Short mmCIF file of C-alpha atoms in Angstrom, two decimals:
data_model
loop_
_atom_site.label_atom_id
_atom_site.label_comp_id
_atom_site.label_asym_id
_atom_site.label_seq_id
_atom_site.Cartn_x
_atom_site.Cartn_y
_atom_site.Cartn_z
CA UNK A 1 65.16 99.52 112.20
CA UNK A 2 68.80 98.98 112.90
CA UNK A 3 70.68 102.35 111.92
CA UNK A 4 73.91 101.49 109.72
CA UNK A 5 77.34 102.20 111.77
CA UNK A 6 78.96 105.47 110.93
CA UNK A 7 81.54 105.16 107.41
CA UNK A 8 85.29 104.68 108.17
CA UNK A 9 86.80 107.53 107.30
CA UNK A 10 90.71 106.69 106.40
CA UNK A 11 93.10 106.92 109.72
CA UNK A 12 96.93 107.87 109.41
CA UNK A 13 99.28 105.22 109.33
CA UNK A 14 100.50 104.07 113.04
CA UNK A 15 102.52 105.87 114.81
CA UNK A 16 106.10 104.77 115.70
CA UNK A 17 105.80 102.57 118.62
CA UNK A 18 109.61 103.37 119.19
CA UNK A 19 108.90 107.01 119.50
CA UNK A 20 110.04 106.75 123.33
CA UNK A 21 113.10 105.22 122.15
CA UNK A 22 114.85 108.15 119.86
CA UNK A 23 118.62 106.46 119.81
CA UNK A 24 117.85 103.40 118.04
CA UNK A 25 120.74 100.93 117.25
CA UNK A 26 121.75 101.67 113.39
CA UNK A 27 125.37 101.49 111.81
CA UNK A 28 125.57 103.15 108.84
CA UNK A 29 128.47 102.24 105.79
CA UNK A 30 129.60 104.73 103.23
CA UNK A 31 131.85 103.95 99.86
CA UNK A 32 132.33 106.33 97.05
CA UNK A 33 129.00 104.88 95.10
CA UNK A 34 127.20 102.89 97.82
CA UNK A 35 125.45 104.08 100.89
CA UNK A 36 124.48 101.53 103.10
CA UNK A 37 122.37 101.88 106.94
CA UNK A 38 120.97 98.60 109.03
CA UNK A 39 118.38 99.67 111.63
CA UNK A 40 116.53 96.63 113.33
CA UNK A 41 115.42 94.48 110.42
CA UNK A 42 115.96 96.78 107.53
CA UNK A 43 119.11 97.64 105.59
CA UNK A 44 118.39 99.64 103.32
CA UNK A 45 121.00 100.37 100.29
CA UNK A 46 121.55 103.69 97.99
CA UNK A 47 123.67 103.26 94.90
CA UNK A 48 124.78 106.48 92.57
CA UNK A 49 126.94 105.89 90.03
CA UNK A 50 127.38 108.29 86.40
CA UNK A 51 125.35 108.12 83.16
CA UNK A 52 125.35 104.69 81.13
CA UNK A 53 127.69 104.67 78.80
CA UNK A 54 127.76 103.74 74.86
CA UNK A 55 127.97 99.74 75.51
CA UNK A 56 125.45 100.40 78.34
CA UNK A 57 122.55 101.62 76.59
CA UNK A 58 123.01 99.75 73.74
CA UNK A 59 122.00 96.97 75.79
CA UNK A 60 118.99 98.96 77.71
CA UNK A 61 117.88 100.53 74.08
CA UNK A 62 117.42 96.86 73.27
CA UNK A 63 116.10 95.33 75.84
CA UNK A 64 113.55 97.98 76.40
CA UNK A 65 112.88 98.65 72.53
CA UNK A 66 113.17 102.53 73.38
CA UNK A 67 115.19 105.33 73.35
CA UNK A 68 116.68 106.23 76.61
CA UNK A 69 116.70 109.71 77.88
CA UNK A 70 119.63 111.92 77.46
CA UNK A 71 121.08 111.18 81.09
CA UNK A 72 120.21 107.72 82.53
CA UNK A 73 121.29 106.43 85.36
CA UNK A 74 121.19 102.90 84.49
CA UNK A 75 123.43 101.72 87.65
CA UNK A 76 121.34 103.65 90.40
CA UNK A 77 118.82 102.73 92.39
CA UNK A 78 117.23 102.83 96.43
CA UNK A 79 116.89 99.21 97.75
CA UNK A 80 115.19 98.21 101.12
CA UNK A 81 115.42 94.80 102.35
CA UNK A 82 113.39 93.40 105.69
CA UNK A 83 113.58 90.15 107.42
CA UNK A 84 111.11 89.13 109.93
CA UNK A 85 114.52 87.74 111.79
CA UNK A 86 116.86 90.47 112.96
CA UNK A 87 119.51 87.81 113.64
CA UNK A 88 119.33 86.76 109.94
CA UNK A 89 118.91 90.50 109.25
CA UNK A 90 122.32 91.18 110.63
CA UNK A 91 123.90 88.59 108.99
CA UNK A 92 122.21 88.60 105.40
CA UNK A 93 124.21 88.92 102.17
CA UNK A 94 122.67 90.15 98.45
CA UNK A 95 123.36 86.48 97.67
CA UNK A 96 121.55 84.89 100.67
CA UNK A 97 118.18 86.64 101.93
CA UNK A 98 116.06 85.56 104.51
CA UNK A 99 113.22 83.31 102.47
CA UNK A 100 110.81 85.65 104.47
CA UNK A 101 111.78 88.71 103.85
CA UNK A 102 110.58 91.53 101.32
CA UNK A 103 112.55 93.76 99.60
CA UNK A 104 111.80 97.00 98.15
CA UNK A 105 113.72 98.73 95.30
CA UNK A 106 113.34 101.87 93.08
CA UNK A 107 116.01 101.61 89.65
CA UNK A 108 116.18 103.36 86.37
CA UNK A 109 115.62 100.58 84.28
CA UNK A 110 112.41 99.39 85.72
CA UNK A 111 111.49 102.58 85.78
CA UNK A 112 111.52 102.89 81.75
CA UNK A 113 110.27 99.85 81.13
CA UNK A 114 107.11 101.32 81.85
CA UNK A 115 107.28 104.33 79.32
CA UNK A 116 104.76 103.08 76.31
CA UNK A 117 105.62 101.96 73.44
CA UNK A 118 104.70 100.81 69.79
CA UNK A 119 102.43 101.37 67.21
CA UNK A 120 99.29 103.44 68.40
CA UNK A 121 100.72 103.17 72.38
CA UNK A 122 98.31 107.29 72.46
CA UNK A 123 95.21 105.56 71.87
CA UNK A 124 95.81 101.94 73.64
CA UNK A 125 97.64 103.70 76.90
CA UNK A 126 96.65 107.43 77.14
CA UNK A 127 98.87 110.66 77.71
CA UNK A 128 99.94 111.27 74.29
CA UNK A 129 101.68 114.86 74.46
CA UNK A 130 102.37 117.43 71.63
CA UNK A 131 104.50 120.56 71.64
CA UNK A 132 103.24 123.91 71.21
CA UNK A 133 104.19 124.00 67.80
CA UNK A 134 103.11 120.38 66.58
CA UNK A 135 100.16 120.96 64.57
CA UNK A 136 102.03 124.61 62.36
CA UNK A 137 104.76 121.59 62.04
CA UNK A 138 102.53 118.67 60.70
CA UNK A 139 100.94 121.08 58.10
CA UNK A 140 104.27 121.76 56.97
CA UNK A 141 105.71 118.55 56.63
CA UNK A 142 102.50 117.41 54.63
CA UNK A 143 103.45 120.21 51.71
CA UNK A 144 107.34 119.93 51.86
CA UNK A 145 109.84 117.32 51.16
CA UNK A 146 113.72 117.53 51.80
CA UNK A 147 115.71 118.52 48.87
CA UNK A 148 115.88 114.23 48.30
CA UNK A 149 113.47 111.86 47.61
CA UNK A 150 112.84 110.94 50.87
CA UNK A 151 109.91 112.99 52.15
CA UNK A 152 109.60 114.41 55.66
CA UNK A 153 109.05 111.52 58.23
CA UNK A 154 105.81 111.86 60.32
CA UNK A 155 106.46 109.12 62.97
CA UNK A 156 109.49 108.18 64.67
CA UNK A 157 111.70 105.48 64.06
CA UNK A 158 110.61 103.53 67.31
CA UNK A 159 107.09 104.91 68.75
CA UNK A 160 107.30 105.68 72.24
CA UNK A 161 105.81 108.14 74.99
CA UNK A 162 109.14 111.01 74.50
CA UNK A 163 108.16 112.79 77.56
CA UNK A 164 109.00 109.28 79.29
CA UNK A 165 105.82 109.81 81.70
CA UNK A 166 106.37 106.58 83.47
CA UNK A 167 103.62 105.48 86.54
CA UNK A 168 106.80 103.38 88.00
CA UNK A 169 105.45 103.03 91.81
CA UNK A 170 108.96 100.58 92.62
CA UNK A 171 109.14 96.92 92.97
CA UNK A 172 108.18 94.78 95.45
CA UNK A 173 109.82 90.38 95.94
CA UNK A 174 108.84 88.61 98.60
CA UNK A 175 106.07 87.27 100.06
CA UNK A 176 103.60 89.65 100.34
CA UNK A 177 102.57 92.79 97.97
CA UNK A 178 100.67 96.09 98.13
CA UNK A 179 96.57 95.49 98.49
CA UNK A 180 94.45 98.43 98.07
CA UNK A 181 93.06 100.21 101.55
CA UNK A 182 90.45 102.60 102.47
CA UNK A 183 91.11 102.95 105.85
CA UNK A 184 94.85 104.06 105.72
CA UNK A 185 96.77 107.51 104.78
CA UNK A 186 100.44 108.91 105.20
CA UNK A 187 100.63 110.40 108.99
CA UNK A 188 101.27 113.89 107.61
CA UNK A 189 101.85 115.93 111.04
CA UNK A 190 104.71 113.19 111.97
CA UNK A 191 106.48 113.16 108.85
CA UNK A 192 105.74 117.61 108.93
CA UNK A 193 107.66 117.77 112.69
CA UNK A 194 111.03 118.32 113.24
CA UNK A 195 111.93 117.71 116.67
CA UNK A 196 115.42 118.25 116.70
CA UNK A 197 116.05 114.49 118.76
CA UNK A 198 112.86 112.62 117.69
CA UNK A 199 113.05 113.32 114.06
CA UNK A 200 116.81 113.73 113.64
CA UNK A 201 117.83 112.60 110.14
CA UNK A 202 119.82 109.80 110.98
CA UNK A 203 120.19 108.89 106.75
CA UNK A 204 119.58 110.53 103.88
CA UNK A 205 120.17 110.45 99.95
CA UNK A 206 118.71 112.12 96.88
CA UNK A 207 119.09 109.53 94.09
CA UNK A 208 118.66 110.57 90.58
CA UNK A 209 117.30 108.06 87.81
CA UNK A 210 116.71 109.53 84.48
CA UNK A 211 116.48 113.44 82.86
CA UNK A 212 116.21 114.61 79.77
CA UNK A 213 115.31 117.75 78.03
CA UNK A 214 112.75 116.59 75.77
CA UNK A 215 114.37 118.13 72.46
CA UNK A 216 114.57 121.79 74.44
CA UNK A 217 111.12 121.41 74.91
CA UNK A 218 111.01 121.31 77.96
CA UNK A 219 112.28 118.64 81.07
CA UNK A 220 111.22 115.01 81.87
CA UNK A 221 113.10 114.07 85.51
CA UNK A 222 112.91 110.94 87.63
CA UNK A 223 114.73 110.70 91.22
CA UNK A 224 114.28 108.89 94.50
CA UNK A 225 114.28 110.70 98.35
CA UNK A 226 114.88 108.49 101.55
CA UNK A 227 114.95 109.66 104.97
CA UNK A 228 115.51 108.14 108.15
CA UNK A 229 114.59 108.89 111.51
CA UNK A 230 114.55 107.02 114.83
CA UNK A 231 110.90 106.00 114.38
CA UNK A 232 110.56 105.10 110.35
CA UNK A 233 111.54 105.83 106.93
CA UNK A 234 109.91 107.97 104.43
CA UNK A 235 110.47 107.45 100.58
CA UNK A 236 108.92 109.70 97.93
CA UNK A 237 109.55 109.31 93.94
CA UNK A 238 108.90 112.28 91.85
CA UNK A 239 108.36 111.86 88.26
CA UNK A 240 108.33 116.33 86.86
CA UNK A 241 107.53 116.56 83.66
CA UNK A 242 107.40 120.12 81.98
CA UNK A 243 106.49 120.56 78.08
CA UNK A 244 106.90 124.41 77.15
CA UNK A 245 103.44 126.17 76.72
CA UNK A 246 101.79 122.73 76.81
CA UNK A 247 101.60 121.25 80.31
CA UNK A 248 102.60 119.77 83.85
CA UNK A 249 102.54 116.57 85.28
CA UNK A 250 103.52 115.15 88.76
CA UNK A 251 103.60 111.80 89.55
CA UNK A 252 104.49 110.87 93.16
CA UNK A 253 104.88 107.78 94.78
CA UNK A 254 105.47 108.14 98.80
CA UNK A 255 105.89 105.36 100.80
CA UNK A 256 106.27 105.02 105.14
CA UNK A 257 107.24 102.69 107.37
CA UNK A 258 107.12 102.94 111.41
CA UNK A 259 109.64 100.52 112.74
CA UNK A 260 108.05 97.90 114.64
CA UNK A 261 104.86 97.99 112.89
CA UNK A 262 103.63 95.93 110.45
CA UNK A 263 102.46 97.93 107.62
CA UNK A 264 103.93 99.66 104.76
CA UNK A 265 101.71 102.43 103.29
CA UNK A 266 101.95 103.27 99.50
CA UNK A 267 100.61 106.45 98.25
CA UNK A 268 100.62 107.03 95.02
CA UNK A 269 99.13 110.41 92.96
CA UNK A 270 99.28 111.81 89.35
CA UNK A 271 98.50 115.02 88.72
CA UNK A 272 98.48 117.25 85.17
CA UNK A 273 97.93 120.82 84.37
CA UNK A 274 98.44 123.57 81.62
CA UNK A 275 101.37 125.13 81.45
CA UNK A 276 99.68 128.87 81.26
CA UNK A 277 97.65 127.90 84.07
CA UNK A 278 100.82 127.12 86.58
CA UNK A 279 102.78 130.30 84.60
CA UNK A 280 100.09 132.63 85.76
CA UNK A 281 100.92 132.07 89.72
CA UNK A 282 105.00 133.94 88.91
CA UNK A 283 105.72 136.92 90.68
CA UNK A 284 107.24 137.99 87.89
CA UNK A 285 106.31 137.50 84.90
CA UNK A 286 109.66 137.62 83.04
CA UNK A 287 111.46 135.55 85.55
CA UNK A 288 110.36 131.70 84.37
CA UNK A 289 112.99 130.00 86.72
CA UNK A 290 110.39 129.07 88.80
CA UNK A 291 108.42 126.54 86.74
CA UNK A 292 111.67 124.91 86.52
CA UNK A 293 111.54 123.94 90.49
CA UNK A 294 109.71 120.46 91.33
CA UNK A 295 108.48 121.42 94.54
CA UNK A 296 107.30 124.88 93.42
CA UNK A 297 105.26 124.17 90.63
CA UNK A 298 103.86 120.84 92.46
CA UNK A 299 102.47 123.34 95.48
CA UNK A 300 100.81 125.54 92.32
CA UNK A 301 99.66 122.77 91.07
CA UNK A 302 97.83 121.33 94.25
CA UNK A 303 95.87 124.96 94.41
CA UNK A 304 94.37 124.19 90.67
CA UNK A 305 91.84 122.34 89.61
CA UNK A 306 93.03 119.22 87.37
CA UNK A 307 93.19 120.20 84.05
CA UNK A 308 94.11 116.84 81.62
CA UNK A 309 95.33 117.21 78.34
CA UNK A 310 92.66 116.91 75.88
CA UNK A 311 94.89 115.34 73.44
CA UNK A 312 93.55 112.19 72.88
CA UNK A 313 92.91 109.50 75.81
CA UNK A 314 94.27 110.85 79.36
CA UNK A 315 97.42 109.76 80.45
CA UNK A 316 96.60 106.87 83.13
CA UNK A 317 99.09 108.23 86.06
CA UNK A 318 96.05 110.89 87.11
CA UNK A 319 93.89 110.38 90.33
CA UNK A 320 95.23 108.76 93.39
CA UNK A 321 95.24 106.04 95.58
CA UNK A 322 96.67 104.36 99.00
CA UNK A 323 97.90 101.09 99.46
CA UNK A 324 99.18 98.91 102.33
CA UNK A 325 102.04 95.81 102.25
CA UNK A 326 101.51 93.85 105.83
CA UNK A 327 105.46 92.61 106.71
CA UNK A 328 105.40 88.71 107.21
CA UNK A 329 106.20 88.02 110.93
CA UNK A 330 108.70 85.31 112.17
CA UNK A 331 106.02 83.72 114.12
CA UNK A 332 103.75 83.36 110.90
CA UNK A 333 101.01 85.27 112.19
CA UNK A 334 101.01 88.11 109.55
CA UNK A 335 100.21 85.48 107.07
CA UNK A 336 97.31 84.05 109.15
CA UNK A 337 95.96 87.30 110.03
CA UNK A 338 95.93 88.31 106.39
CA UNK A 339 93.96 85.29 105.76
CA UNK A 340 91.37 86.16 108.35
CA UNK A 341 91.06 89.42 107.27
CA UNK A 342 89.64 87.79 103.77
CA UNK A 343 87.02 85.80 105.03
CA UNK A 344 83.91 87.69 104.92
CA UNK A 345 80.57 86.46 106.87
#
């Protein structure tokens, strides 16, 4: 009998094949809003710009049929945008993009539009939250009335998720998309290294998409990290979402590229835990500064064991998984190999 092959167990993305190359061409372009670099066939684009204002989000309120949070930064976002042709990649305007190319892109306003909404959006998406004090509230407010006629209102106005717990992974246009892939995972040592000349930041920006303080209970924050080094870029969104005395959840989306490679690996994760069950890991007990640090709490929270909130159906951003985009080629061979890769004998 014919023994089966050993299981493929998931290898790290590829390494930069420009590693022995670490001064890469790049020009870099900085205005007071807009932060532009072109290396090879990417430019990628950063634009910060202040809260919408009143005219603003009466448009986005609209359009999304939601409340926005308390600071939104409507006008931001982290664009990426490859062409298989680094002459047309030189030359390439917003207004006139290479037919091939693929473009990548992080904004507030996508972002949102996946926050649920409408009638019953706890039990037809999952992750309904209540505060700590929800259910000594809704006892009251079936006895009492205000001092009107009106009596106390249960629901709100427009139902939505108000912790704003978006699974926004960014945008892809373009010719190909992210496909599911057991066989690939972020190449954690290289991205860990800091060789001062092979892993030089050559561009960097922290670009912030949406807060808001969830009624002082607690802090619902959305922003977007790039780096670039002389081998590839590294992306990761962080959705941190902290309800007082309730819970925690992360939801990261990191995404790598090696230049001159043909893959773009995805990775995104969800995690959620109880509030007391992060709290108990402070030095100090009375010093609760800490669980208001992202990358504190999310190195807590990778120690516990996942803890969902039992309120209802889970919230849908838990578990993990990996994901690879192959870049279309000038030649045209990405698409064929793609194809061959699908046919199954």
């Amino acid at each position: 009998m014919t023994s089966l092959p050993p299981p493929q167990t998931p290898a790290p993305a590829s390494f930069p094949s420009t590693s022995n190359n670490p001064n890469p061409h790049y020009s870099i372009n900085k205005t007071p809003n807009v932060h532009t670099i072109k290396i090879g066939q990417w430019e990628i684009e950063t634009i910060k710009k202040p809260i919408l204002n009143g005219k603003e989000i009466d448009v986005a309120e609209k359009s999304l049929n939601l409340p926005l949070p308390e600071m939104t930064f409507g006008n931001n976002s982290l664009s990426l945008s490859y062409s298989p042709s680094p002459s047309s990649s030189s030359s390439s305007t917003s207004n006139d993009k290479d037919e091939n190319g693929v473009q990548l892109r992080f904004d507030s306003i996508q972002a949102l539009s996946g926050v649920a909404t409408g009638e019953g959006w706890e039990e037809r998406v999952g992750g309904g939250v209540k505060v700590s004090m929800a259910e000594k509230w809704s006892s009251k407010s079936s006895s009492n009335s205000f001092s009107g006629d009106s009596p106390i209102p249960t629901k709100p106005v427009k139902p939505h998720d108000w912790t704003f717990s978006t699974c926004y992974s960014g945008s892809v246009s373009g010719p190909s998309s992210f496909k599911p892939s057991p066989t690939h995972s972020l190449p954690l040592p290289l991205l860990a290294r800091q060789d001062p000349i092979l892993d030089r930041i050559l561009f960097y920006d922290d670009v912030p998409l949406f807060e808001d303080e969830l009624h002082d209970n607690g802090e619902s924050i959305l922003n977007v990290r790039i780096r670039v080094m002389p081998h590839s870029f590294f992306i990761l969104s962080r959705l941190f979402l902290r309800v007082d005395n309730v819970l925690f959840r992360i939801h990261d989306v990191r995404v790598y590229h090696a230049f001159g490679s043909d893959d773009i690996v995805r990775e995104v994760s969800g995690m959620e835990v109880g509030y007391d069950q992060v709290k108990r890991h402070l030095e100090k007990p009375s010093d609760l500064s800490p669980l208001t640090d992202p990358n504190w709490v999310y190195q807590k929270m990778l120690s516990l064991p996942s803890a969902p909130n039992q309120n209802g159906k889970p919230w849908p951003g838990l578990g993990k998984r990996v994901e690879v985009l192959r870049l279309p080629r000038s030649d045209g061979l990405g698409g064929i190999k793609d194809g061959l890769e699908s046919v199954k004998i």
